[in-house]
PDB file of C-alpha atoms in Angstrom:
ATOM      1  CA  MET A  18       0.000   0.000   0.000  1.00  0.00           C
ATOM      2  CA  ILE A  19       1.344   3.412  -0.967  1.00  0.00           C
ATOM      3  CA  GLY A  20      -1.218   5.740   0.663  1.00  0.00           C
ATOM      4  CA  THR A  21      -4.726   6.162   2.062  1.00  0.00           C
ATOM      5  CA  LEU A  22      -7.713   7.763   0.391  1.00  0.00           C
ATOM      6  CA  GLN A  23      -8.099  11.327   1.611  1.00  0.00           C
ATOM      7  CA  CYS A  24     -11.210  12.269  -0.361  1.00  0.00           C
ATOM      8  CA  LEU A  25     -13.079  12.070  -3.628  1.00  0.00           C
ATOM      9  CA  VAL A  26     -13.252  15.428  -5.419  1.00  0.00           C
ATOM     10  CA  LEU A  27     -16.129  16.343  -7.744  1.00  0.00           C
ATOM     11  CA  ASP A  28     -15.871  19.304 -10.129  1.00  0.00           C
ATOM     12  CA  CYS A  29     -18.971  21.501 -10.156  1.00  0.00           C
ATOM     13  CA  PRO A  30     -20.185  25.076 -10.691  1.00  0.00           C
ATOM     14  CA  ASP A  31     -21.357  25.665  -7.061  1.00  0.00           C
ATOM     15  CA  PRO A  32     -19.423  23.690  -4.402  1.00  0.00           C
ATOM     16  CA  ALA A  33     -21.604  24.690  -1.412  1.00  0.00           C
ATOM     17  CA  LEU A  34     -24.822  23.781  -3.232  1.00  0.00           C
ATOM     18  CA  LEU A  35     -23.520  20.356  -4.224  1.00  0.00           C
ATOM     19  CA  ALA A  36     -22.189  19.692  -0.697  1.00  0.00           C
ATOM     20  CA  ARG A  37     -25.645  20.439   0.743  1.00  0.00           C
ATOM     21  CA  PHE A  38     -27.255  18.175  -1.877  1.00  0.00           C
ATOM     22  CA  TYR A  39     -25.050  15.226  -0.918  1.00  0.00           C
ATOM     23  CA  ALA A  40     -25.570  15.959   2.795  1.00  0.00           C
ATOM     24  CA  GLY A  41     -29.305  15.620   2.206  1.00  0.00           C
ATOM     25  CA  LEU A  42     -28.707  12.363   0.362  1.00  0.00           C
ATOM     26  CA  LEU A  43     -26.022  10.807   2.599  1.00  0.00           C
ATOM     27  CA  GLY A  44     -26.038  12.746   5.890  1.00  0.00           C
ATOM     28  CA  GLY A  45     -22.769  14.024   7.273  1.00  0.00           C
ATOM     29  CA  GLU A  46     -21.360  17.448   8.075  1.00  0.00           C
ATOM     30  CA  VAL A  47     -20.860  20.163   5.460  1.00  0.00           C
ATOM     31  CA  ASP A  48     -17.667  22.237   5.631  1.00  0.00           C
ATOM     32  CA  ARG A  49     -16.283  20.831   8.874  1.00  0.00           C
ATOM     33  CA  PRO A  50     -12.954  22.573   9.613  1.00  0.00           C
ATOM     34  CA  ASP A  51     -10.118  20.275   8.551  1.00  0.00           C
ATOM     35  CA  ARG A  52      -6.354  20.926   8.626  1.00  0.00           C
ATOM     36  CA  ARG A  53      -5.943  19.344   5.172  1.00  0.00           C
ATOM     37  CA  TRP A  54      -7.609  22.113   3.173  1.00  0.00           C
ATOM     38  CA  ALA A  55      -9.090  25.593   3.301  1.00  0.00           C
ATOM     39  CA  LEU A  56     -12.783  26.194   2.740  1.00  0.00           C
ATOM     40  CA  GLY A  57     -14.086  28.983   0.555  1.00  0.00           C
ATOM     41  CA  PRO A  58     -16.261  29.851  -2.411  1.00  0.00           C
ATOM     42  CA  GLY A  59     -14.343  27.483  -4.679  1.00  0.00           C
ATOM     43  CA  TRP A  60     -14.173  24.501  -2.297  1.00  0.00           C
ATOM     44  CA  SER A  61     -16.659  22.755  -0.027  1.00  0.00           C
ATOM     45  CA  THR A  62     -16.577  19.434   1.831  1.00  0.00           C
ATOM     46  CA  LEU A  63     -18.850  16.772   3.249  1.00  0.00           C
ATOM     47  CA  HIS A  64     -17.521  14.570   6.065  1.00  0.00           C
ATOM     48  CA  LEU A  65     -19.577  11.366   6.171  1.00  0.00           C
ATOM     49  CA  ASP A  66     -20.178   9.347   9.328  1.00  0.00           C
ATOM     50  CA  GLY A  67     -17.998   6.434   8.154  1.00  0.00           C
ATOM     51  CA  GLY A  68     -14.967   8.704   7.691  1.00  0.00           C
ATOM     52  CA  THR A  69     -15.246   9.199   3.926  1.00  0.00           C
ATOM     53  CA  VAL A  70     -14.892  12.803   2.745  1.00  0.00           C
ATOM     54  CA  LEU A  71     -16.450  14.143  -0.445  1.00  0.00           C
ATOM     55  CA  CYS A  72     -15.030  17.426  -1.730  1.00  0.00           C
ATOM     56  CA  PHE A  73     -16.591  19.780  -4.241  1.00  0.00           C
ATOM     57  CA  GLN A  74     -14.308  21.928  -6.384  1.00  0.00           C
ATOM     58  CA  GLY A  75     -15.617  24.965  -8.233  1.00  0.00           C
ATOM     59  CA  VAL A  76     -14.731  25.008 -11.912  1.00  0.00           C
ATOM     60  CA  ALA A  77     -15.279  28.021 -14.153  1.00  0.00           C
ATOM     61  CA  ASP A  78     -17.345  27.196 -17.225  1.00  0.00           C
ATOM     62  CA  HIS A  79     -18.210  23.777 -15.823  1.00  0.00           C
ATOM     63  CA  ARG A  80     -19.620  21.406 -18.439  1.00  0.00           C
ATOM     64  CA  PRO A  81     -21.673  18.728 -16.681  1.00  0.00           C
ATOM     65  CA  PRO A  82     -21.033  15.136 -17.680  1.00  0.00           C
ATOM     66  CA  GLU A  83     -23.598  13.384 -19.836  1.00  0.00           C
ATOM     67  CA  TRP A  84     -23.920   9.672 -19.216  1.00  0.00           C
ATOM     68  CA  GLY A  85     -22.560   7.653 -22.079  1.00  0.00           C
ATOM     69  CA  ASP A  86     -21.308  10.682 -24.060  1.00  0.00           C
ATOM     70  CA  PRO A  87     -17.502  10.775 -24.338  1.00  0.00           C
ATOM     71  CA  GLU A  88     -17.705  14.458 -25.346  1.00  0.00           C
ATOM     72  CA  HIS A  89     -18.930  15.233 -21.794  1.00  0.00           C
ATOM     73  CA  PRO A  90     -16.860  12.870 -19.600  1.00  0.00           C
ATOM     74  CA  GLN A  91     -17.223  12.267 -15.876  1.00  0.00           C
ATOM     75  CA  GLN A  92     -15.299  14.828 -13.792  1.00  0.00           C
ATOM     76  CA  ALA A  93     -13.866  13.521 -10.564  1.00  0.00           C
ATOM     77  CA  HIS A  94     -10.486  12.674  -9.060  1.00  0.00           C
ATOM     78  CA  LEU A  95      -9.089  10.965  -5.959  1.00  0.00           C
ATOM     79  CA  ASP A  96      -6.852  12.668  -3.394  1.00  0.00           C
ATOM     80  CA  ILE A  97      -4.554  10.139  -1.703  1.00  0.00           C
ATOM     81  CA  ASP A  98      -2.583  10.872   1.496  1.00  0.00           C
ATOM     82  CA  VAL A  99       1.052   9.756   1.428  1.00  0.00           C
ATOM     83  CA  PRO A 100       3.816  10.344   3.968  1.00  0.00           C
ATOM     84  CA  ASP A 101       6.410  11.604   1.463  1.00  0.00           C
ATOM     85  CA  LEU A 102       5.730  12.559  -2.173  1.00  0.00           C
ATOM     86  CA  ASP A 103       9.284  11.914  -3.359  1.00  0.00           C
ATOM     87  CA  ALA A 104       9.585   8.571  -1.561  1.00  0.00           C
ATOM     88  CA  VAL A 105       6.393   7.071  -3.015  1.00  0.00           C
ATOM     89  CA  GLU A 106       6.673   8.432  -6.568  1.00  0.00           C
ATOM     90  CA  PRO A 107       8.812   5.539  -7.918  1.00  0.00           C
ATOM     91  CA  ALA A 108       6.226   2.994  -6.733  1.00  0.00           C
ATOM     92  CA  VAL A 109       3.348   5.024  -8.227  1.00  0.00           C
ATOM     93  CA  LEU A 110       5.135   5.286 -11.562  1.00  0.00           C
ATOM     94  CA  ALA A 111       5.961   1.564 -11.474  1.00  0.00           C
ATOM     95  CA  LEU A 112       2.236   0.823 -11.171  1.00  0.00           C
ATOM     96  CA  GLY A 113       1.708   2.654 -14.473  1.00  0.00           C
ATOM     97  CA  ALA A 114       0.898   6.224 -13.410  1.00  0.00           C
ATOM     98  CA  VAL A 115       2.157   9.235 -15.357  1.00  0.00           C
ATOM     99  CA  ARG A 116       3.145  12.429 -13.535  1.00  0.00           C
ATOM    100  CA  LEU A 117       1.214  15.417 -14.902  1.00  0.00           C
ATOM    101  CA  HIS A 118       1.880  18.373 -12.605  1.00  0.00           C
ATOM    102  CA  ASP A 119       3.398  19.432  -9.285  1.00  0.00           C
ATOM    103  CA  ALA A 120       1.260  21.908  -7.333  1.00  0.00           C
ATOM    104  CA  GLY A 121       3.278  22.269  -4.130  1.00  0.00           C
ATOM    105  CA  GLY A 122       1.632  19.993  -1.585  1.00  0.00           C
ATOM    106  CA  TRP A 123      -0.236  18.127  -4.324  1.00  0.00           C
ATOM    107  CA  ARG A 124       1.317  16.061  -7.070  1.00  0.00           C
ATOM    108  CA  ILE A 125      -1.021  15.227  -9.947  1.00  0.00           C
ATOM    109  CA  TYR A 126      -0.800  11.981 -11.898  1.00  0.00           C
ATOM    110  CA  ALA A 127      -2.876  10.118 -14.464  1.00  0.00           C
ATOM    111  CA  ASP A 128      -3.778   6.487 -13.916  1.00  0.00           C
ATOM    112  CA  PRO A 129      -3.156   4.004 -16.769  1.00  0.00           C
ATOM    113  CA  ALA A 130      -6.548   4.913 -18.291  1.00  0.00           C
ATOM    114  CA  GLY A 131      -5.822   8.665 -18.071  1.00  0.00           C
ATOM    115  CA  HIS A 132      -7.948   9.541 -15.014  1.00  0.00           C
ATOM    116  CA  PRO A 133      -6.281  12.174 -12.841  1.00  0.00           C
ATOM    117  CA  PHE A 134      -5.501  11.627  -9.168  1.00  0.00           C
ATOM    118  CA  CYS A 135      -3.505  13.594  -6.626  1.00  0.00           C
ATOM    119  CA  LEU A 136      -0.960  12.479  -4.089  1.00  0.00           C
ATOM    120  CA  VAL A 137      -1.050  14.757  -1.052  1.00  0.00           C
ATOM    121  CA  ARG A 138       1.360  14.987   1.866  1.00  0.00           C
ATOM    122  CA  GLY A 139      -0.614  13.451   4.732  1.00  0.00           C
TER     123      GLY A 139
END
């Protein structure tokens, strides 16, 4: 095992609205303070009772996915806590990931099918 799932991030036009929607559907606490990220107009969270965290990321000019239409693909990514970005990168690459971008505390990769995911210092 290289890391632990921190959260699932969904792109959307209105993060707070989508967080409240999923709270109504799943329960949990919207925008609980958490040392791992800042809250604001472009980011909202939902902490579920089982420990899972859903995050909602505001995206300008969001195009919603349309089921079964590859022109409007699904828009989500995983954030995975790791103890040391540099130490785990060789193992991640050996599994077939491709490094896309370094954003300070986040390092963005694509899985073998091209889906993005982030490694985050835990």
